[in-house]
């Protein structure tokens, strides 16, 4: 389905934005790019900004007018941050993706982007079935052309591609979550050290036990984190024992 979506750039003034658009499309698995009267193209700057998406540029079609670029399209969508005096059907990028998903036979789909300075003209937008608007900060709604393409291409991939899933991540043994038995042992170790250091007093013992158990459950402690905590508690135990031995020695020496 993604190969049926055509990104159309109308009257771009900076070749770098053409390259950035090619890169944005390839990252999201789209491949069709049409250029309507680009000011400076072909261009080394466009190639540089495209990075490894130069195949998108090589296959891009160049048109003298917008009608030629969208002639075979059944669904035409214009992008603009501005509403117009004569309103079009306004939708968000996510709603657009769902519309395309629910009408898969209505292809090819053209998504139009206007010139960097002023966007699509009223005449261009009136050729569109929908007006898609990215819901940006109303106090600063200006988006770079490449960024706008990227956002919309992302929504297309999310809705229309079966490959739009997170990569599988293997969890190493040290990052596995601890068992209930290990959690119980850790709580007992905390209890022992808190009593040893005088931190835990009978008056607040039950409250402290419940809070500590809840804290460790919420933390979802892993094996490596468990080992750190047990090691730290053991070091506190040993330090306390050495400290106690030193105090006893001094008391014994003072009594001689």
JSON list of C-alpha atoms in Angstrom, two decimals:
[
{"chain": "A", "resi": 1, "resn": "UNK", "atom": "CA", "xyz": [0.00, 0.00, 0.00]},
{"chain": "A", "resi": 2, "resn": "UNK", "atom": "CA", "xyz": [2.84, 2.42, 0.77]},
{"chain": "A", "resi": 3, "resn": "UNK", "atom": "CA", "xyz": [4.05, 2.14, -2.84]},
{"chain": "A", "resi": 4, "resn": "UNK", "atom": "CA", "xyz": [0.72, 3.66, -3.92]},
{"chain": "A", "resi": 5, "resn": "UNK", "atom": "CA", "xyz": [1.29, 6.90, -2.00]},
{"chain": "A", "resi": 6, "resn": "UNK", "atom": "CA", "xyz": [2.90, 9.71, -3.98]},
{"chain": "A", "resi": 7, "resn": "UNK", "atom": "CA", "xyz": [4.49, 12.70, -2.31]},
{"chain": "A", "resi": 8, "resn": "UNK", "atom": "CA", "xyz": [4.22, 15.77, -4.51]},
{"chain": "A", "resi": 9, "resn": "UNK", "atom": "CA", "xyz": [6.38, 18.84, -3.87]},
{"chain": "A", "resi": 10, "resn": "UNK", "atom": "CA", "xyz": [5.14, 21.95, -5.64]},
{"chain": "A", "resi": 11, "resn": "UNK", "atom": "CA", "xyz": [7.57, 24.74, -6.55]},
{"chain": "A", "resi": 12, "resn": "UNK", "atom": "CA", "xyz": [10.24, 23.94, -3.97]},
{"chain": "A", "resi": 13, "resn": "UNK", "atom": "CA", "xyz": [12.81, 26.74, -3.73]},
{"chain": "A", "resi": 14, "resn": "UNK", "atom": "CA", "xyz": [15.61, 24.94, -1.89]},
{"chain": "A", "resi": 15, "resn": "UNK", "atom": "CA", "xyz": [17.08, 21.70, -3.30]},
{"chain": "A", "resi": 16, "resn": "UNK", "atom": "CA", "xyz": [18.09, 20.57, 0.18]},
{"chain": "A", "resi": 17, "resn": "UNK", "atom": "CA", "xyz": [14.42, 20.12, 1.02]},
{"chain": "A", "resi": 18, "resn": "UNK", "atom": "CA", "xyz": [14.01, 17.80, -1.94]},
{"chain": "A", "resi": 19, "resn": "UNK", "atom": "CA", "xyz": [16.86, 15.66, -0.62]},
{"chain": "A", "resi": 20, "resn": "UNK", "atom": "CA", "xyz": [15.48, 15.74, 2.92]},
{"chain": "A", "resi": 21, "resn": "UNK", "atom": "CA", "xyz": [12.09, 14.65, 1.59]},
{"chain": "A", "resi": 22, "resn": "UNK", "atom": "CA", "xyz": [13.65, 11.70, -0.26]},
{"chain": "A", "resi": 23, "resn": "UNK", "atom": "CA", "xyz": [15.37, 10.61, 2.93]},
{"chain": "A", "resi": 24, "resn": "UNK", "atom": "CA", "xyz": [12.16, 10.97, 4.99]},
{"chain": "A", "resi": 25, "resn": "UNK", "atom": "CA", "xyz": [10.24, 8.85, 2.49]},
{"chain": "A", "resi": 26, "resn": "UNK", "atom": "CA", "xyz": [12.78, 6.05, 2.31]},
{"chain": "A", "resi": 27, "resn": "UNK", "atom": "CA", "xyz": [13.05, 5.82, 6.11]},
{"chain": "A", "resi": 28, "resn": "UNK", "atom": "CA", "xyz": [9.30, 5.14, 6.26]},
{"chain": "A", "resi": 29, "resn": "UNK", "atom": "CA", "xyz": [9.13, 2.83, 3.25]},
{"chain": "A", "resi": 30, "resn": "UNK", "atom": "CA", "xyz": [7.52, 5.21, 0.75]},
{"chain": "A", "resi": 31, "resn": "UNK", "atom": "CA", "xyz": [9.04, 5.49, -2.72]},
{"chain": "A", "resi": 32, "resn": "UNK", "atom": "CA", "xyz": [7.04, 7.78, -5.01]},
{"chain": "A", "resi": 33, "resn": "UNK", "atom": "CA", "xyz": [8.22, 11.38, -5.33]},
{"chain": "A", "resi": 34, "resn": "UNK", "atom": "CA", "xyz": [6.95, 13.93, -7.86]},
{"chain": "A", "resi": 35, "resn": "UNK", "atom": "CA", "xyz": [8.36, 17.44, -8.27]},
{"chain": "A", "resi": 36, "resn": "UNK", "atom": "CA", "xyz": [6.40, 20.29, -9.80]},
{"chain": "A", "resi": 37, "resn": "UNK", "atom": "CA", "xyz": [8.61, 23.05, -11.18]},
{"chain": "A", "resi": 38, "resn": "UNK", "atom": "CA", "xyz": [11.43, 22.80, -8.62]},
{"chain": "A", "resi": 39, "resn": "UNK", "atom": "CA", "xyz": [13.58, 25.93, -8.66]},
{"chain": "A", "resi": 40, "resn": "UNK", "atom": "CA", "xyz": [16.94, 24.16, -8.57]},
{"chain": "A", "resi": 41, "resn": "UNK", "atom": "CA", "xyz": [16.95, 20.51, -9.53]},
{"chain": "A", "resi": 42, "resn": "UNK", "atom": "CA", "xyz": [18.85, 18.24, -10.17]},
{"chain": "A", "resi": 43, "resn": "UNK", "atom": "CA", "xyz": [21.24, 19.46, -7.51]},
{"chain": "A", "resi": 44, "resn": "UNK", "atom": "CA", "xyz": [24.30, 18.24, -5.63]},
{"chain": "A", "resi": 45, "resn": "UNK", "atom": "CA", "xyz": [22.74, 19.66, -2.46]},
{"chain": "A", "resi": 46, "resn": "UNK", "atom": "CA", "xyz": [19.64, 17.51, -2.92]},
{"chain": "A", "resi": 47, "resn": "UNK", "atom": "CA", "xyz": [21.83, 14.44, -3.40]},
{"chain": "A", "resi": 48, "resn": "UNK", "atom": "CA", "xyz": [23.85, 15.26, -0.29]},
{"chain": "A", "resi": 49, "resn": "UNK", "atom": "CA", "xyz": [20.77, 15.77, 1.88]},
{"chain": "A", "resi": 50, "resn": "UNK", "atom": "CA", "xyz": [19.19, 12.57, 0.57]},
{"chain": "A", "resi": 51, "resn": "UNK", "atom": "CA", "xyz": [22.05, 10.57, 2.10]},
{"chain": "A", "resi": 52, "resn": "UNK", "atom": "CA", "xyz": [21.42, 6.95, 1.03]},
{"chain": "A", "resi": 53, "resn": "UNK", "atom": "CA", "xyz": [18.00, 7.69, -0.45]},
{"chain": "A", "resi": 54, "resn": "UNK", "atom": "CA", "xyz": [19.37, 8.76, -3.85]},
{"chain": "A", "resi": 55, "resn": "UNK", "atom": "CA", "xyz": [17.30, 6.05, -5.52]},
{"chain": "A", "resi": 56, "resn": "UNK", "atom": "CA", "xyz": [14.18, 8.02, -4.55]},
{"chain": "A", "resi": 57, "resn": "UNK", "atom": "CA", "xyz": [15.65, 11.07, -6.31]},
{"chain": "A", "resi": 58, "resn": "UNK", "atom": "CA", "xyz": [16.67, 9.01, -9.35]},
{"chain": "A", "resi": 59, "resn": "UNK", "atom": "CA", "xyz": [13.11, 7.74, -9.77]},
{"chain": "A", "resi": 60, "resn": "UNK", "atom": "CA", "xyz": [11.39, 11.06, -9.03]},
{"chain": "A", "resi": 61, "resn": "UNK", "atom": "CA", "xyz": [9.20, 12.46, -11.79]},
{"chain": "A", "resi": 62, "resn": "UNK", "atom": "CA", "xyz": [9.42, 16.11, -12.85]},
{"chain": "A", "resi": 63, "resn": "UNK", "atom": "CA", "xyz": [6.29, 17.97, -13.99]},
{"chain": "A", "resi": 64, "resn": "UNK", "atom": "CA", "xyz": [5.53, 21.37, -15.49]},
{"chain": "A", "resi": 65, "resn": "UNK", "atom": "CA", "xyz": [2.25, 21.64, -13.63]},
{"chain": "A", "resi": 66, "resn": "UNK", "atom": "CA", "xyz": [0.36, 20.08, -10.72]},
{"chain": "A", "resi": 67, "resn": "UNK", "atom": "CA", "xyz": [-2.36, 18.55, -12.87]},
{"chain": "A", "resi": 68, "resn": "UNK", "atom": "CA", "xyz": [0.26, 16.41, -14.60]},
{"chain": "A", "resi": 69, "resn": "UNK", "atom": "CA", "xyz": [1.69, 15.18, -11.28]},
{"chain": "A", "resi": 70, "resn": "UNK", "atom": "CA", "xyz": [-1.70, 14.03, -9.96]},
{"chain": "A", "resi": 71, "resn": "UNK", "atom": "CA", "xyz": [-3.43, 13.04, -13.21]},
{"chain": "A", "resi": 72, "resn": "UNK", "atom": "CA", "xyz": [-3.77, 9.33, -12.37]},
{"chain": "A", "resi": 73, "resn": "UNK", "atom": "CA", "xyz": [-4.54, 9.77, -8.66]},
{"chain": "A", "resi": 74, "resn": "UNK", "atom": "CA", "xyz": [-7.94, 8.89, -7.19]},
{"chain": "A", "resi": 75, "resn": "UNK", "atom": "CA", "xyz": [-7.33, 10.57, -3.84]},
{"chain": "A", "resi": 76, "resn": "UNK", "atom": "CA", "xyz": [-5.57, 13.94, -3.60]},
{"chain": "A", "resi": 77, "resn": "UNK", "atom": "CA", "xyz": [-4.67, 15.46, -0.25]},
{"chain": "A", "resi": 78, "resn": "UNK", "atom": "CA", "xyz": [-3.21, 18.90, 0.37]},
{"chain": "A", "resi": 79, "resn": "UNK", "atom": "CA", "xyz": [-1.09, 19.80, 3.39]},
{"chain": "A", "resi": 80, "resn": "UNK", "atom": "CA", "xyz": [-1.21, 23.23, 4.96]},
{"chain": "A", "resi": 81, "resn": "UNK", "atom": "CA", "xyz": [-0.88, 24.77, 8.41]},
{"chain": "A", "resi": 82, "resn": "UNK", "atom": "CA", "xyz": [-3.33, 27.52, 7.39]},
{"chain": "A", "resi": 83, "resn": "UNK", "atom": "CA", "xyz": [-7.10, 27.29, 7.05]},
{"chain": "A", "resi": 84, "resn": "UNK", "atom": "CA", "xyz": [-8.62, 29.02, 4.04]},
{"chain": "A", "resi": 85, "resn": "UNK", "atom": "CA", "xyz": [-11.58, 31.29, 3.35]},
{"chain": "A", "resi": 86, "resn": "UNK", "atom": "CA", "xyz": [-13.22, 28.56, 1.30]},
{"chain": "A", "resi": 87, "resn": "UNK", "atom": "CA", "xyz": [-12.89, 25.61, 3.69]},
{"chain": "A", "resi": 88, "resn": "UNK", "atom": "CA", "xyz": [-11.86, 22.12, 2.65]},
{"chain": "A", "resi": 89, "resn": "UNK", "atom": "CA", "xyz": [-12.50, 18.92, 4.59]},
{"chain": "A", "resi": 90, "resn": "UNK", "atom": "CA", "xyz": [-9.92, 19.24, 7.36]},
{"chain": "A", "resi": 91, "resn": "UNK", "atom": "CA", "xyz": [-8.32, 16.09, 8.85]},
{"chain": "A", "resi": 92, "resn": "UNK", "atom": "CA", "xyz": [-5.24, 15.16, 10.86]},
{"chain": "A", "resi": 93, "resn": "UNK", "atom": "CA", "xyz": [-2.40, 12.98, 9.49]},
{"chain": "A", "resi": 94, "resn": "UNK", "atom": "CA", "xyz": [-3.65, 10.05, 11.59]},
{"chain": "A", "resi": 95, "resn": "UNK", "atom": "CA", "xyz": [-7.19, 10.44, 10.27]},
{"chain": "A", "resi": 96, "resn": "UNK", "atom": "CA", "xyz": [-5.80, 10.59, 6.74]},
{"chain": "A", "resi": 97, "resn": "UNK", "atom": "CA", "xyz": [-3.91, 7.33, 7.27]},
{"chain": "A", "resi": 98, "resn": "UNK", "atom": "CA", "xyz": [-7.10, 5.66, 8.50]},
{"chain": "A", "resi": 99, "resn": "UNK", "atom": "CA", "xyz": [-9.05, 7.02, 5.51]},
{"chain": "A", "resi": 100, "resn": "UNK", "atom": "CA", "xyz": [-6.50, 5.52, 3.12]},
{"chain": "A", "resi": 101, "resn": "UNK", "atom": "CA", "xyz": [-6.53, 2.25, 5.05]},
{"chain": "A", "resi": 102, "resn": "UNK", "atom": "CA", "xyz": [-10.33, 1.93, 4.88]},
{"chain": "A", "resi": 103, "resn": "UNK", "atom": "CA", "xyz": [-10.49, 2.74, 1.14]},
{"chain": "A", "resi": 104, "resn": "UNK", "atom": "CA", "xyz": [-7.58, 0.68, -0.27]},
{"chain": "A", "resi": 105, "resn": "UNK", "atom": "CA", "xyz": [-8.93, 0.75, -3.82]},
{"chain": "A", "resi": 106, "resn": "UNK", "atom": "CA", "xyz": [-8.74, 4.53, -4.01]},
{"chain": "A", "resi": 107, "resn": "UNK", "atom": "CA", "xyz": [-5.18, 4.67, -5.31]},
{"chain": "A", "resi": 108, "resn": "UNK", "atom": "CA", "xyz": [-2.78, 6.12, -6.25]},
{"chain": "A", "resi": 109, "resn": "UNK", "atom": "CA", "xyz": [-2.92, 8.68, -3.44]},
{"chain": "A", "resi": 110, "resn": "UNK", "atom": "CA", "xyz": [-1.20, 12.05, -3.86]},
{"chain": "A", "resi": 111, "resn": "UNK", "atom": "CA", "xyz": [-0.11, 14.09, -0.84]},
{"chain": "A", "resi": 112, "resn": "UNK", "atom": "CA", "xyz": [0.74, 17.63, -1.84]},
{"chain": "A", "resi": 113, "resn": "UNK", "atom": "CA", "xyz": [3.24, 19.98, -0.19]},
{"chain": "A", "resi": 114, "resn": "UNK", "atom": "CA", "xyz": [3.57, 23.59, -1.28]},
{"chain": "A", "resi": 115, "resn": "UNK", "atom": "CA", "xyz": [6.46, 25.98, -1.54]},
{"chain": "A", "resi": 116, "resn": "UNK", "atom": "CA", "xyz": [8.52, 26.57, 1.61]},
{"chain": "A", "resi": 117, "resn": "UNK", "atom": "CA", "xyz": [7.58, 30.23, 1.96]},
{"chain": "A", "resi": 118, "resn": "UNK", "atom": "CA", "xyz": [3.80, 30.14, 1.61]},
{"chain": "A", "resi": 119, "resn": "UNK", "atom": "CA", "xyz": [2.69, 26.53, 1.20]},
{"chain": "A", "resi": 120, "resn": "UNK", "atom": "CA", "xyz": [0.03, 25.46, -1.26]},
{"chain": "A", "resi": 121, "resn": "UNK", "atom": "CA", "xyz": [-1.90, 28.15, -3.11]},
{"chain": "A", "resi": 122, "resn": "UNK", "atom": "CA", "xyz": [-5.69, 28.28, -2.78]},
{"chain": "A", "resi": 123, "resn": "UNK", "atom": "CA", "xyz": [-5.95, 27.01, -6.34]},
{"chain": "A", "resi": 124, "resn": "UNK", "atom": "CA", "xyz": [-3.76, 24.00, -5.54]},
{"chain": "A", "resi": 125, "resn": "UNK", "atom": "CA", "xyz": [-5.62, 23.21, -2.33]},
{"chain": "A", "resi": 126, "resn": "UNK", "atom": "CA", "xyz": [-8.97, 23.33, -4.13]},
{"chain": "A", "resi": 127, "resn": "UNK", "atom": "CA", "xyz": [-7.82, 20.40, -6.27]},
{"chain": "A", "resi": 128, "resn": "UNK", "atom": "CA", "xyz": [-7.72, 18.26, -3.12]},
{"chain": "A", "resi": 129, "resn": "UNK", "atom": "CA", "xyz": [-10.31, 15.99, -1.57]},
{"chain": "A", "resi": 130, "resn": "UNK", "atom": "CA", "xyz": [-8.91, 16.62, 1.91]},
{"chain": "A", "resi": 131, "resn": "UNK", "atom": "CA", "xyz": [-6.87, 19.28, 3.67]},
{"chain": "A", "resi": 132, "resn": "UNK", "atom": "CA", "xyz": [-4.52, 17.64, 6.17]},
{"chain": "A", "resi": 133, "resn": "UNK", "atom": "CA", "xyz": [-3.16, 19.78, 8.96]},
{"chain": "A", "resi": 134, "resn": "UNK", "atom": "CA", "xyz": [-0.47, 18.72, 11.44]},
{"chain": "A", "resi": 135, "resn": "UNK", "atom": "CA", "xyz": [-1.65, 19.80, 14.92]},
{"chain": "A", "resi": 136, "resn": "UNK", "atom": "CA", "xyz": [1.35, 21.90, 15.97]},
{"chain": "A", "resi": 137, "resn": "UNK", "atom": "CA", "xyz": [1.80, 24.57, 18.62]},
{"chain": "A", "resi": 138, "resn": "UNK", "atom": "CA", "xyz": [-0.65, 27.33, 17.56]},
{"chain": "A", "resi": 139, "resn": "UNK", "atom": "CA", "xyz": [1.82, 29.98, 18.71]},
{"chain": "A", "resi": 140, "resn": "UNK", "atom": "CA", "xyz": [4.52, 28.60, 16.39]},
{"chain": "A", "resi": 141, "resn": "UNK", "atom": "CA", "xyz": [3.12, 26.32, 13.72]},
{"chain": "A", "resi": 142, "resn": "UNK", "atom": "CA", "xyz": [5.90, 26.61, 11.13]},
{"chain": "A", "resi": 143, "resn": "UNK", "atom": "CA", "xyz": [7.38, 23.25, 10.13]},
{"chain": "A", "resi": 144, "resn": "UNK", "atom": "CA", "xyz": [10.37, 22.61, 7.90]},
{"chain": "A", "resi": 145, "resn": "UNK", "atom": "CA", "xyz": [9.24, 20.89, 4.69]},
{"chain": "A", "resi": 146, "resn": "UNK", "atom": "CA", "xyz": [11.32, 17.77, 5.33]},
{"chain": "A", "resi": 147, "resn": "UNK", "atom": "CA", "xyz": [9.98, 17.50, 8.87]},
{"chain": "A", "resi": 148, "resn": "UNK", "atom": "CA", "xyz": [6.38, 17.81, 7.69]},
{"chain": "A", "resi": 149, "resn": "UNK", "atom": "CA", "xyz": [6.91, 15.06, 5.12]},
{"chain": "A", "resi": 150, "resn": "UNK", "atom": "CA", "xyz": [8.52, 12.89, 7.79]},
{"chain": "A", "resi": 151, "resn": "UNK", "atom": "CA", "xyz": [5.59, 13.26, 10.20]},
{"chain": "A", "resi": 152, "resn": "UNK", "atom": "CA", "xyz": [2.99, 12.37, 7.60]},
{"chain": "A", "resi": 153, "resn": "UNK", "atom": "CA", "xyz": [5.09, 9.52, 6.18]},
{"chain": "A", "resi": 154, "resn": "UNK", "atom": "CA", "xyz": [5.40, 8.12, 9.70]},
{"chain": "A", "resi": 155, "resn": "UNK", "atom": "CA", "xyz": [1.62, 8.04, 10.13]},
{"chain": "A", "resi": 156, "resn": "UNK", "atom": "CA", "xyz": [1.31, 6.30, 6.76]},
{"chain": "A", "resi": 157, "resn": "UNK", "atom": "CA", "xyz": [3.77, 3.61, 7.79]},
{"chain": "A", "resi": 158, "resn": "UNK", "atom": "CA", "xyz": [2.20, 3.14, 11.19]},
{"chain": "A", "resi": 159, "resn": "UNK", "atom": "CA", "xyz": [-1.25, 2.55, 9.71]},
{"chain": "A", "resi": 160, "resn": "UNK", "atom": "CA", "xyz": [-0.50, 0.85, 6.41]},
{"chain": "A", "resi": 161, "resn": "UNK", "atom": "CA", "xyz": [2.63, -1.26, 6.79]},
{"chain": "A", "resi": 162, "resn": "UNK", "atom": "CA", "xyz": [2.69, -4.73, 8.32]},
{"chain": "A", "resi": 163, "resn": "UNK", "atom": "CA", "xyz": [6.39, -4.15, 9.01]},
{"chain": "A", "resi": 164, "resn": "UNK", "atom": "CA", "xyz": [5.67, -1.21, 11.34]},
{"chain": "A", "resi": 165, "resn": "UNK", "atom": "CA", "xyz": [6.49, -3.14, 14.50]},
{"chain": "A", "resi": 166, "resn": "UNK", "atom": "CA", "xyz": [9.18, -2.63, 17.08]},
{"chain": "A", "resi": 167, "resn": "UNK", "atom": "CA", "xyz": [12.26, -4.82, 16.59]},
{"chain": "A", "resi": 168, "resn": "UNK", "atom": "CA", "xyz": [12.51, -7.86, 18.83]},
{"chain": "A", "resi": 169, "resn": "UNK", "atom": "CA", "xyz": [14.86, -7.23, 21.70]},
{"chain": "A", "resi": 170, "resn": "UNK", "atom": "CA", "xyz": [16.55, -10.18, 23.38]},
{"chain": "A", "resi": 171, "resn": "UNK", "atom": "CA", "xyz": [16.67, -9.82, 27.14]},
{"chain": "A", "resi": 172, "resn": "UNK", "atom": "CA", "xyz": [19.97, -11.09, 28.55]},
{"chain": "A", "resi": 173, "resn": "UNK", "atom": "CA", "xyz": [19.91, -13.11, 31.76]},
{"chain": "A", "resi": 174, "resn": "UNK", "atom": "CA", "xyz": [21.27, -10.24, 33.85]},
{"chain": "A", "resi": 175, "resn": "UNK", "atom": "CA", "xyz": [18.30, -8.10, 32.83]},
{"chain": "A", "resi": 176, "resn": "UNK", "atom": "CA", "xyz": [15.61, -10.66, 33.63]},
{"chain": "A", "resi": 177, "resn": "UNK", "atom": "CA", "xyz": [13.27, -9.66, 36.43]},
{"chain": "A", "resi": 178, "resn": "UNK", "atom": "CA", "xyz": [13.91, -11.30, 39.78]},
{"chain": "A", "resi": 179, "resn": "UNK", "atom": "CA", "xyz": [11.66, -14.00, 41.17]},
{"chain": "A", "resi": 180, "resn": "UNK", "atom": "CA", "xyz": [9.35, -13.61, 44.15]},
{"chain": "A", "resi": 181, "resn": "UNK", "atom": "CA", "xyz": [11.77, -15.73, 46.18]},
{"chain": "A", "resi": 182, "resn": "UNK", "atom": "CA", "xyz": [14.64, -13.38, 45.37]},
{"chain": "A", "resi": 183, "resn": "UNK", "atom": "CA", "xyz": [12.47, -10.37, 46.27]},
{"chain": "A", "resi": 184, "resn": "UNK", "atom": "CA", "xyz": [11.66, -11.95, 49.63]},
{"chain": "A", "resi": 185, "resn": "UNK", "atom": "CA", "xyz": [15.37, -12.55, 50.28]},
{"chain": "A", "resi": 186, "resn": "UNK", "atom": "CA", "xyz": [16.17, -8.96, 49.38]},
{"chain": "A", "resi": 187, "resn": "UNK", "atom": "CA", "xyz": [13.51, -7.63, 51.75]},
{"chain": "A", "resi": 188, "resn": "UNK", "atom": "CA", "xyz": [14.87, -9.80, 54.55]},
{"chain": "A", "resi": 189, "resn": "UNK", "atom": "CA", "xyz": [18.35, -8.48, 53.85]},
{"chain": "A", "resi": 190, "resn": "UNK", "atom": "CA", "xyz": [17.09, -4.90, 54.02]},
{"chain": "A", "resi": 191, "resn": "UNK", "atom": "CA", "xyz": [15.30, -5.70, 57.28]},
{"chain": "A", "resi": 192, "resn": "UNK", "atom": "CA", "xyz": [18.48, -7.12, 58.80]},
{"chain": "A", "resi": 193, "resn": "UNK", "atom": "CA", "xyz": [20.62, -4.12, 57.79]},
{"chain": "A", "resi": 194, "resn": "UNK", "atom": "CA", "xyz": [18.03, -1.55, 58.88]},
{"chain": "A", "resi": 195, "resn": "UNK", "atom": "CA", "xyz": [17.90, -3.15, 62.30]},
{"chain": "A", "resi": 196, "resn": "UNK", "atom": "CA", "xyz": [21.69, -3.40, 62.46]},
{"chain": "A", "resi": 197, "resn": "UNK", "atom": "CA", "xyz": [22.13, 0.30, 61.72]},
{"chain": "A", "resi": 198, "resn": "UNK", "atom": "CA", "xyz": [19.28, 1.38, 63.99]},
{"chain": "A", "resi": 199, "resn": "UNK", "atom": "CA", "xyz": [17.28, 2.79, 61.09]},
{"chain": "A", "resi": 200, "resn": "UNK", "atom": "CA", "xyz": [14.28, 0.55, 61.77]},
{"chain": "A", "resi": 201, "resn": "UNK", "atom": "CA", "xyz": [12.41, 1.12, 64.99]},
{"chain": "A", "resi": 202, "resn": "UNK", "atom": "CA", "xyz": [9.41, -0.94, 66.19]},
{"chain": "A", "resi": 203, "resn": "UNK", "atom": "CA", "xyz": [7.05, 2.02, 66.07]},
{"chain": "A", "resi": 204, "resn": "UNK", "atom": "CA", "xyz": [7.32, 2.34, 62.27]},
{"chain": "A", "resi": 205, "resn": "UNK", "atom": "CA", "xyz": [8.35, -1.22, 61.38]},
{"chain": "A", "resi": 206, "resn": "UNK", "atom": "CA", "xyz": [5.13, -2.37, 59.67]},
{"chain": "A", "resi": 207, "resn": "UNK", "atom": "CA", "xyz": [4.73, 0.89, 57.74]},
{"chain": "A", "resi": 208, "resn": "UNK", "atom": "CA", "xyz": [8.34, 0.72, 56.58]},
{"chain": "A", "resi": 209, "resn": "UNK", "atom": "CA", "xyz": [8.09, -2.93, 55.49]},
{"chain": "A", "resi": 210, "resn": "UNK", "atom": "CA", "xyz": [5.00, -2.28, 53.38]},
{"chain": "A", "resi": 211, "resn": "UNK", "atom": "CA", "xyz": [6.46, 0.84, 51.73]},
{"chain": "A", "resi": 212, "resn": "UNK", "atom": "CA", "xyz": [9.76, -0.86, 50.94]},
{"chain": "A", "resi": 213, "resn": "UNK", "atom": "CA", "xyz": [8.06, -3.89, 49.41]},
{"chain": "A", "resi": 214, "resn": "UNK", "atom": "CA", "xyz": [5.84, -1.66, 47.28]},
{"chain": "A", "resi": 215, "resn": "UNK", "atom": "CA", "xyz": [8.85, 0.39, 46.17]},
{"chain": "A", "resi": 216, "resn": "UNK", "atom": "CA", "xyz": [10.79, -2.70, 45.04]},
{"chain": "A", "resi": 217, "resn": "UNK", "atom": "CA", "xyz": [7.75, -4.17, 43.27]},
{"chain": "A", "resi": 218, "resn": "UNK", "atom": "CA", "xyz": [7.21, -0.93, 41.35]},
{"chain": "A", "resi": 219, "resn": "UNK", "atom": "CA", "xyz": [10.91, -0.83, 40.44]},
{"chain": "A", "resi": 220, "resn": "UNK", "atom": "CA", "xyz": [10.63, -4.27, 38.73]},
{"chain": "A", "resi": 221, "resn": "UNK", "atom": "CA", "xyz": [14.15, -5.10, 39.88]},
{"chain": "A", "resi": 222, "resn": "UNK", "atom": "CA", "xyz": [16.35, -7.03, 37.43]},
{"chain": "A", "resi": 223, "resn": "UNK", "atom": "CA", "xyz": [18.96, -9.62, 38.33]},
{"chain": "A", "resi": 224, "resn": "UNK", "atom": "CA", "xyz": [21.85, -7.19, 37.84]},
{"chain": "A", "resi": 225, "resn": "UNK", "atom": "CA", "xyz": [20.12, -4.56, 40.01]},
{"chain": "A", "resi": 226, "resn": "UNK", "atom": "CA", "xyz": [19.35, -7.24, 42.61]},
{"chain": "A", "resi": 227, "resn": "UNK", "atom": "CA", "xyz": [23.04, -8.16, 42.77]},
{"chain": "A", "resi": 228, "resn": "UNK", "atom": "CA", "xyz": [24.00, -4.50, 43.25]},
{"chain": "A", "resi": 229, "resn": "UNK", "atom": "CA", "xyz": [21.53, -4.08, 46.11]},
{"chain": "A", "resi": 230, "resn": "UNK", "atom": "CA", "xyz": [22.59, -7.30, 47.82]},
{"chain": "A", "resi": 231, "resn": "UNK", "atom": "CA", "xyz": [26.24, -6.36, 47.44]},
{"chain": "A", "resi": 232, "resn": "UNK", "atom": "CA", "xyz": [25.63, -2.90, 48.89]},
{"chain": "A", "resi": 233, "resn": "UNK", "atom": "CA", "xyz": [23.70, -4.29, 51.85]},
{"chain": "A", "resi": 234, "resn": "UNK", "atom": "CA", "xyz": [26.48, -6.80, 52.52]},
{"chain": "A", "resi": 235, "resn": "UNK", "atom": "CA", "xyz": [29.05, -3.99, 52.49]},
{"chain": "A", "resi": 236, "resn": "UNK", "atom": "CA", "xyz": [26.95, -2.04, 55.01]},
{"chain": "A", "resi": 237, "resn": "UNK", "atom": "CA", "xyz": [26.77, -5.14, 57.22]},
{"chain": "A", "resi": 238, "resn": "UNK", "atom": "CA", "xyz": [30.54, -5.62, 57.13]},
{"chain": "A", "resi": 239, "resn": "UNK", "atom": "CA", "xyz": [31.21, -1.96, 57.79]},
{"chain": "A", "resi": 240, "resn": "UNK", "atom": "CA", "xyz": [28.82, -1.98, 60.74]},
{"chain": "A", "resi": 241, "resn": "UNK", "atom": "CA", "xyz": [30.48, -5.09, 62.14]},
{"chain": "A", "resi": 242, "resn": "UNK", "atom": "CA", "xyz": [33.95, -3.53, 61.85]},
{"chain": "A", "resi": 243, "resn": "UNK", "atom": "CA", "xyz": [32.66, -0.34, 63.43]},
{"chain": "A", "resi": 244, "resn": "UNK", "atom": "CA", "xyz": [31.11, -2.28, 66.31]},
{"chain": "A", "resi": 245, "resn": "UNK", "atom": "CA", "xyz": [34.32, -4.27, 66.82]},
{"chain": "A", "resi": 246, "resn": "UNK", "atom": "CA", "xyz": [36.37, -1.06, 66.97]},
{"chain": "A", "resi": 247, "resn": "UNK", "atom": "CA", "xyz": [34.03, 0.48, 69.51]},
{"chain": "A", "resi": 248, "resn": "UNK", "atom": "CA", "xyz": [34.16, -2.64, 71.69]},
{"chain": "A", "resi": 249, "resn": "UNK", "atom": "CA", "xyz": [37.95, -2.65, 71.54]},
{"chain": "A", "resi": 250, "resn": "UNK", "atom": "CA", "xyz": [38.11, 0.94, 72.73]},
{"chain": "A", "resi": 251, "resn": "UNK", "atom": "CA", "xyz": [35.69, 0.21, 75.56]},
{"chain": "A", "resi": 252, "resn": "UNK", "atom": "CA", "xyz": [37.72, -2.82, 76.63]},
{"chain": "A", "resi": 253, "resn": "UNK", "atom": "CA", "xyz": [40.97, -0.84, 76.50]},
{"chain": "A", "resi": 254, "resn": "UNK", "atom": "CA", "xyz": [39.48, 1.99, 78.56]},
{"chain": "A", "resi": 255, "resn": "UNK", "atom": "CA", "xyz": [38.39, -0.48, 81.21]},
{"chain": "A", "resi": 256, "resn": "UNK", "atom": "CA", "xyz": [41.85, -1.93, 81.68]}
]
